[in-house]
């Protein structure tokens, strides 16, 4: 079904998924719109922090009608604690041709 920047929307629709999860930064708005027009439900996340990741997971899990797992609450508690290491500045390459790196408003 190709990749996040060029999904085969027809193949996705043909599978008739219960839900497609997309990300505002990673997936093109055009693809989300066209999937929705084809009747495919699409959940779009916008995650720039660890806290937003936890919130998004909790919302998705409960929207699916499930109880949030115990590990999610425990992970939230652990990540809420102050870090026990000295912060470092790093460059994390995520794509080549063109080169892209994780930025300050991205979350990998």
PDB file of C-alpha atoms in Angstrom:
ATOM      1  CA  UNK A   1       0.000   0.000   0.000  1.00  0.00           C
ATOM      2  CA  UNK A   2       3.105   2.155  -0.465  1.00  0.00           C
ATOM      3  CA  UNK A   3       4.196   4.678   2.158  1.00  0.00           C
ATOM      4  CA  UNK A   4       2.862   7.480   4.311  1.00  0.00           C
ATOM      5  CA  UNK A   5       3.569  10.155   1.700  1.00  0.00           C
ATOM      6  CA  UNK A   6       2.042   8.293  -1.232  1.00  0.00           C
ATOM      7  CA  UNK A   7      -0.483   5.714  -0.002  1.00  0.00           C
ATOM      8  CA  UNK A   8      -2.461   3.662  -2.477  1.00  0.00           C
ATOM      9  CA  UNK A   9      -5.815   5.039  -1.368  1.00  0.00           C
ATOM     10  CA  UNK A  10      -7.761   2.570  -3.493  1.00  0.00           C
ATOM     11  CA  UNK A  11      -5.950  -0.369  -1.905  1.00  0.00           C
ATOM     12  CA  UNK A  12      -6.626   1.055   1.556  1.00  0.00           C
ATOM     13  CA  UNK A  13     -10.323   1.541   0.778  1.00  0.00           C
ATOM     14  CA  UNK A  14     -10.540  -1.965  -0.738  1.00  0.00           C
ATOM     15  CA  UNK A  15      -9.365  -3.474   2.551  1.00  0.00           C
ATOM     16  CA  UNK A  16     -12.335  -1.718   4.221  1.00  0.00           C
ATOM     17  CA  UNK A  17     -10.521  -0.957   7.483  1.00  0.00           C
ATOM     18  CA  UNK A  18     -12.480  -0.127  10.614  1.00  0.00           C
ATOM     19  CA  UNK A  19     -10.145   2.808  11.119  1.00  0.00           C
ATOM     20  CA  UNK A  20      -7.065   4.374   9.541  1.00  0.00           C
ATOM     21  CA  UNK A  21      -4.738   6.245  11.881  1.00  0.00           C
ATOM     22  CA  UNK A  22      -2.916   9.176  10.298  1.00  0.00           C
ATOM     23  CA  UNK A  23      -0.663  11.890  11.661  1.00  0.00           C
ATOM     24  CA  UNK A  24      -0.967  15.572  10.789  1.00  0.00           C
ATOM     25  CA  UNK A  25       2.754  15.943  10.146  1.00  0.00           C
ATOM     26  CA  UNK A  26       3.369  12.618   8.444  1.00  0.00           C
ATOM     27  CA  UNK A  27       0.353  12.186   6.184  1.00  0.00           C
ATOM     28  CA  UNK A  28      -0.967  14.488   3.486  1.00  0.00           C
ATOM     29  CA  UNK A  29      -4.283  16.224   4.099  1.00  0.00           C
ATOM     30  CA  UNK A  30      -5.329  15.322   0.531  1.00  0.00           C
ATOM     31  CA  UNK A  31      -4.974  11.600   1.279  1.00  0.00           C
ATOM     32  CA  UNK A  32      -6.970  11.918   4.507  1.00  0.00           C
ATOM     33  CA  UNK A  33      -9.705  13.861   2.690  1.00  0.00           C
ATOM     34  CA  UNK A  34      -9.910  11.381  -0.183  1.00  0.00           C
ATOM     35  CA  UNK A  35     -10.031   8.384   2.165  1.00  0.00           C
ATOM     36  CA  UNK A  36     -12.846  10.003   4.111  1.00  0.00           C
ATOM     37  CA  UNK A  37     -14.681  10.783   0.859  1.00  0.00           C
ATOM     38  CA  UNK A  38     -14.357   7.070   0.022  1.00  0.00           C
ATOM     39  CA  UNK A  39     -16.092   6.251   3.308  1.00  0.00           C
ATOM     40  CA  UNK A  40     -12.971   5.239   5.212  1.00  0.00           C
ATOM     41  CA  UNK A  41     -12.916   6.523   8.800  1.00  0.00           C
ATOM     42  CA  UNK A  42      -9.620   8.312   9.507  1.00  0.00           C
ATOM     43  CA  UNK A  43      -8.322   9.351  12.938  1.00  0.00           C
ATOM     44  CA  UNK A  44      -5.727  12.127  12.635  1.00  0.00           C
ATOM     45  CA  UNK A  45      -3.254  12.635  15.444  1.00  0.00           C
ATOM     46  CA  UNK A  46      -1.128  15.688  16.160  1.00  0.00           C
ATOM     47  CA  UNK A  47       1.678  14.644  18.469  1.00  0.00           C
ATOM     48  CA  UNK A  48       4.585  16.919  19.360  1.00  0.00           C
ATOM     49  CA  UNK A  49       5.266  15.804  22.934  1.00  0.00           C
ATOM     50  CA  UNK A  50       5.290  12.659  25.034  1.00  0.00           C
ATOM     51  CA  UNK A  51       2.251  13.980  26.905  1.00  0.00           C
ATOM     52  CA  UNK A  52       0.329  14.426  23.666  1.00  0.00           C
ATOM     53  CA  UNK A  53       1.280  10.879  22.677  1.00  0.00           C
ATOM     54  CA  UNK A  54      -0.205   9.503  25.888  1.00  0.00           C
ATOM     55  CA  UNK A  55      -3.354  11.620  25.492  1.00  0.00           C
ATOM     56  CA  UNK A  56      -3.767  10.487  21.902  1.00  0.00           C
ATOM     57  CA  UNK A  57      -3.319   6.809  22.802  1.00  0.00           C
ATOM     58  CA  UNK A  58      -5.812   7.083  25.659  1.00  0.00           C
ATOM     59  CA  UNK A  59      -8.388   8.829  23.433  1.00  0.00           C
ATOM     60  CA  UNK A  60      -7.983   6.266  20.661  1.00  0.00           C
ATOM     61  CA  UNK A  61      -8.211   3.282  23.020  1.00  0.00           C
ATOM     62  CA  UNK A  62     -11.330   4.590  24.736  1.00  0.00           C
ATOM     63  CA  UNK A  63     -12.899   5.650  21.406  1.00  0.00           C
ATOM     64  CA  UNK A  64     -12.549   2.031  20.307  1.00  0.00           C
ATOM     65  CA  UNK A  65     -14.613   1.057  23.350  1.00  0.00           C
ATOM     66  CA  UNK A  66     -11.768  -0.475  25.330  1.00  0.00           C
ATOM     67  CA  UNK A  67     -10.496   0.275  28.812  1.00  0.00           C
ATOM     68  CA  UNK A  68      -7.101   1.953  28.921  1.00  0.00           C
ATOM     69  CA  UNK A  69      -4.483  -0.685  29.811  1.00  0.00           C
ATOM     70  CA  UNK A  70      -2.640  -0.488  33.118  1.00  0.00           C
ATOM     71  CA  UNK A  71       0.690  -0.013  31.345  1.00  0.00           C
ATOM     72  CA  UNK A  72      -0.514   3.277  29.861  1.00  0.00           C
ATOM     73  CA  UNK A  73      -1.143   4.849  33.257  1.00  0.00           C
ATOM     74  CA  UNK A  74       2.169   3.540  34.543  1.00  0.00           C
ATOM     75  CA  UNK A  75       4.012   4.910  31.497  1.00  0.00           C
ATOM     76  CA  UNK A  76       2.376   8.317  32.018  1.00  0.00           C
ATOM     77  CA  UNK A  77       3.535   8.356  35.645  1.00  0.00           C
ATOM     78  CA  UNK A  78       7.100   7.352  34.749  1.00  0.00           C
ATOM     79  CA  UNK A  79       7.409   9.930  31.965  1.00  0.00           C
ATOM     80  CA  UNK A  80       5.909  12.674  34.164  1.00  0.00           C
ATOM     81  CA  UNK A  81       8.846  12.379  36.582  1.00  0.00           C
ATOM     82  CA  UNK A  82      11.803  14.705  36.006  1.00  0.00           C
ATOM     83  CA  UNK A  83      14.492  13.122  33.832  1.00  0.00           C
ATOM     84  CA  UNK A  84      17.403  11.592  35.683  1.00  0.00           C
ATOM     85  CA  UNK A  85      19.895  12.445  32.951  1.00  0.00           C
ATOM     86  CA  UNK A  86      21.520  15.603  31.649  1.00  0.00           C
ATOM     87  CA  UNK A  87      19.653  16.807  28.543  1.00  0.00           C
ATOM     88  CA  UNK A  88      21.575  16.465  25.277  1.00  0.00           C
ATOM     89  CA  UNK A  89      21.145  18.068  21.882  1.00  0.00           C
ATOM     90  CA  UNK A  90      21.069  15.518  19.098  1.00  0.00           C
ATOM     91  CA  UNK A  91      20.231  15.296  15.417  1.00  0.00           C
ATOM     92  CA  UNK A  92      18.065  12.323  14.454  1.00  0.00           C
ATOM     93  CA  UNK A  93      17.908  11.716  10.677  1.00  0.00           C
ATOM     94  CA  UNK A  94      14.575  10.174   9.672  1.00  0.00           C
ATOM     95  CA  UNK A  95      14.620  10.411   5.888  1.00  0.00           C
ATOM     96  CA  UNK A  96      17.045  10.740   3.013  1.00  0.00           C
ATOM     97  CA  UNK A  97      16.494  12.290  -0.409  1.00  0.00           C
ATOM     98  CA  UNK A  98      15.847  14.884   0.822  1.00  0.00           C
ATOM     99  CA  UNK A  99      17.528  14.651   4.200  1.00  0.00           C
ATOM    100  CA  UNK A 100      15.113  15.300   7.082  1.00  0.00           C
ATOM    101  CA  UNK A 101      15.722  15.289  10.806  1.00  0.00           C
ATOM    102  CA  UNK A 102      13.497  15.309  13.853  1.00  0.00           C
ATOM    103  CA  UNK A 103      12.802  18.920  14.811  1.00  0.00           C
ATOM    104  CA  UNK A 104      11.802  20.658  18.011  1.00  0.00           C
ATOM    105  CA  UNK A 105       8.100  20.379  17.135  1.00  0.00           C
ATOM    106  CA  UNK A 106       8.173  16.755  16.066  1.00  0.00           C
ATOM    107  CA  UNK A 107       7.815  13.570  18.009  1.00  0.00           C
ATOM    108  CA  UNK A 108       9.212  10.294  16.770  1.00  0.00           C
TER     109      UNK A 108
END
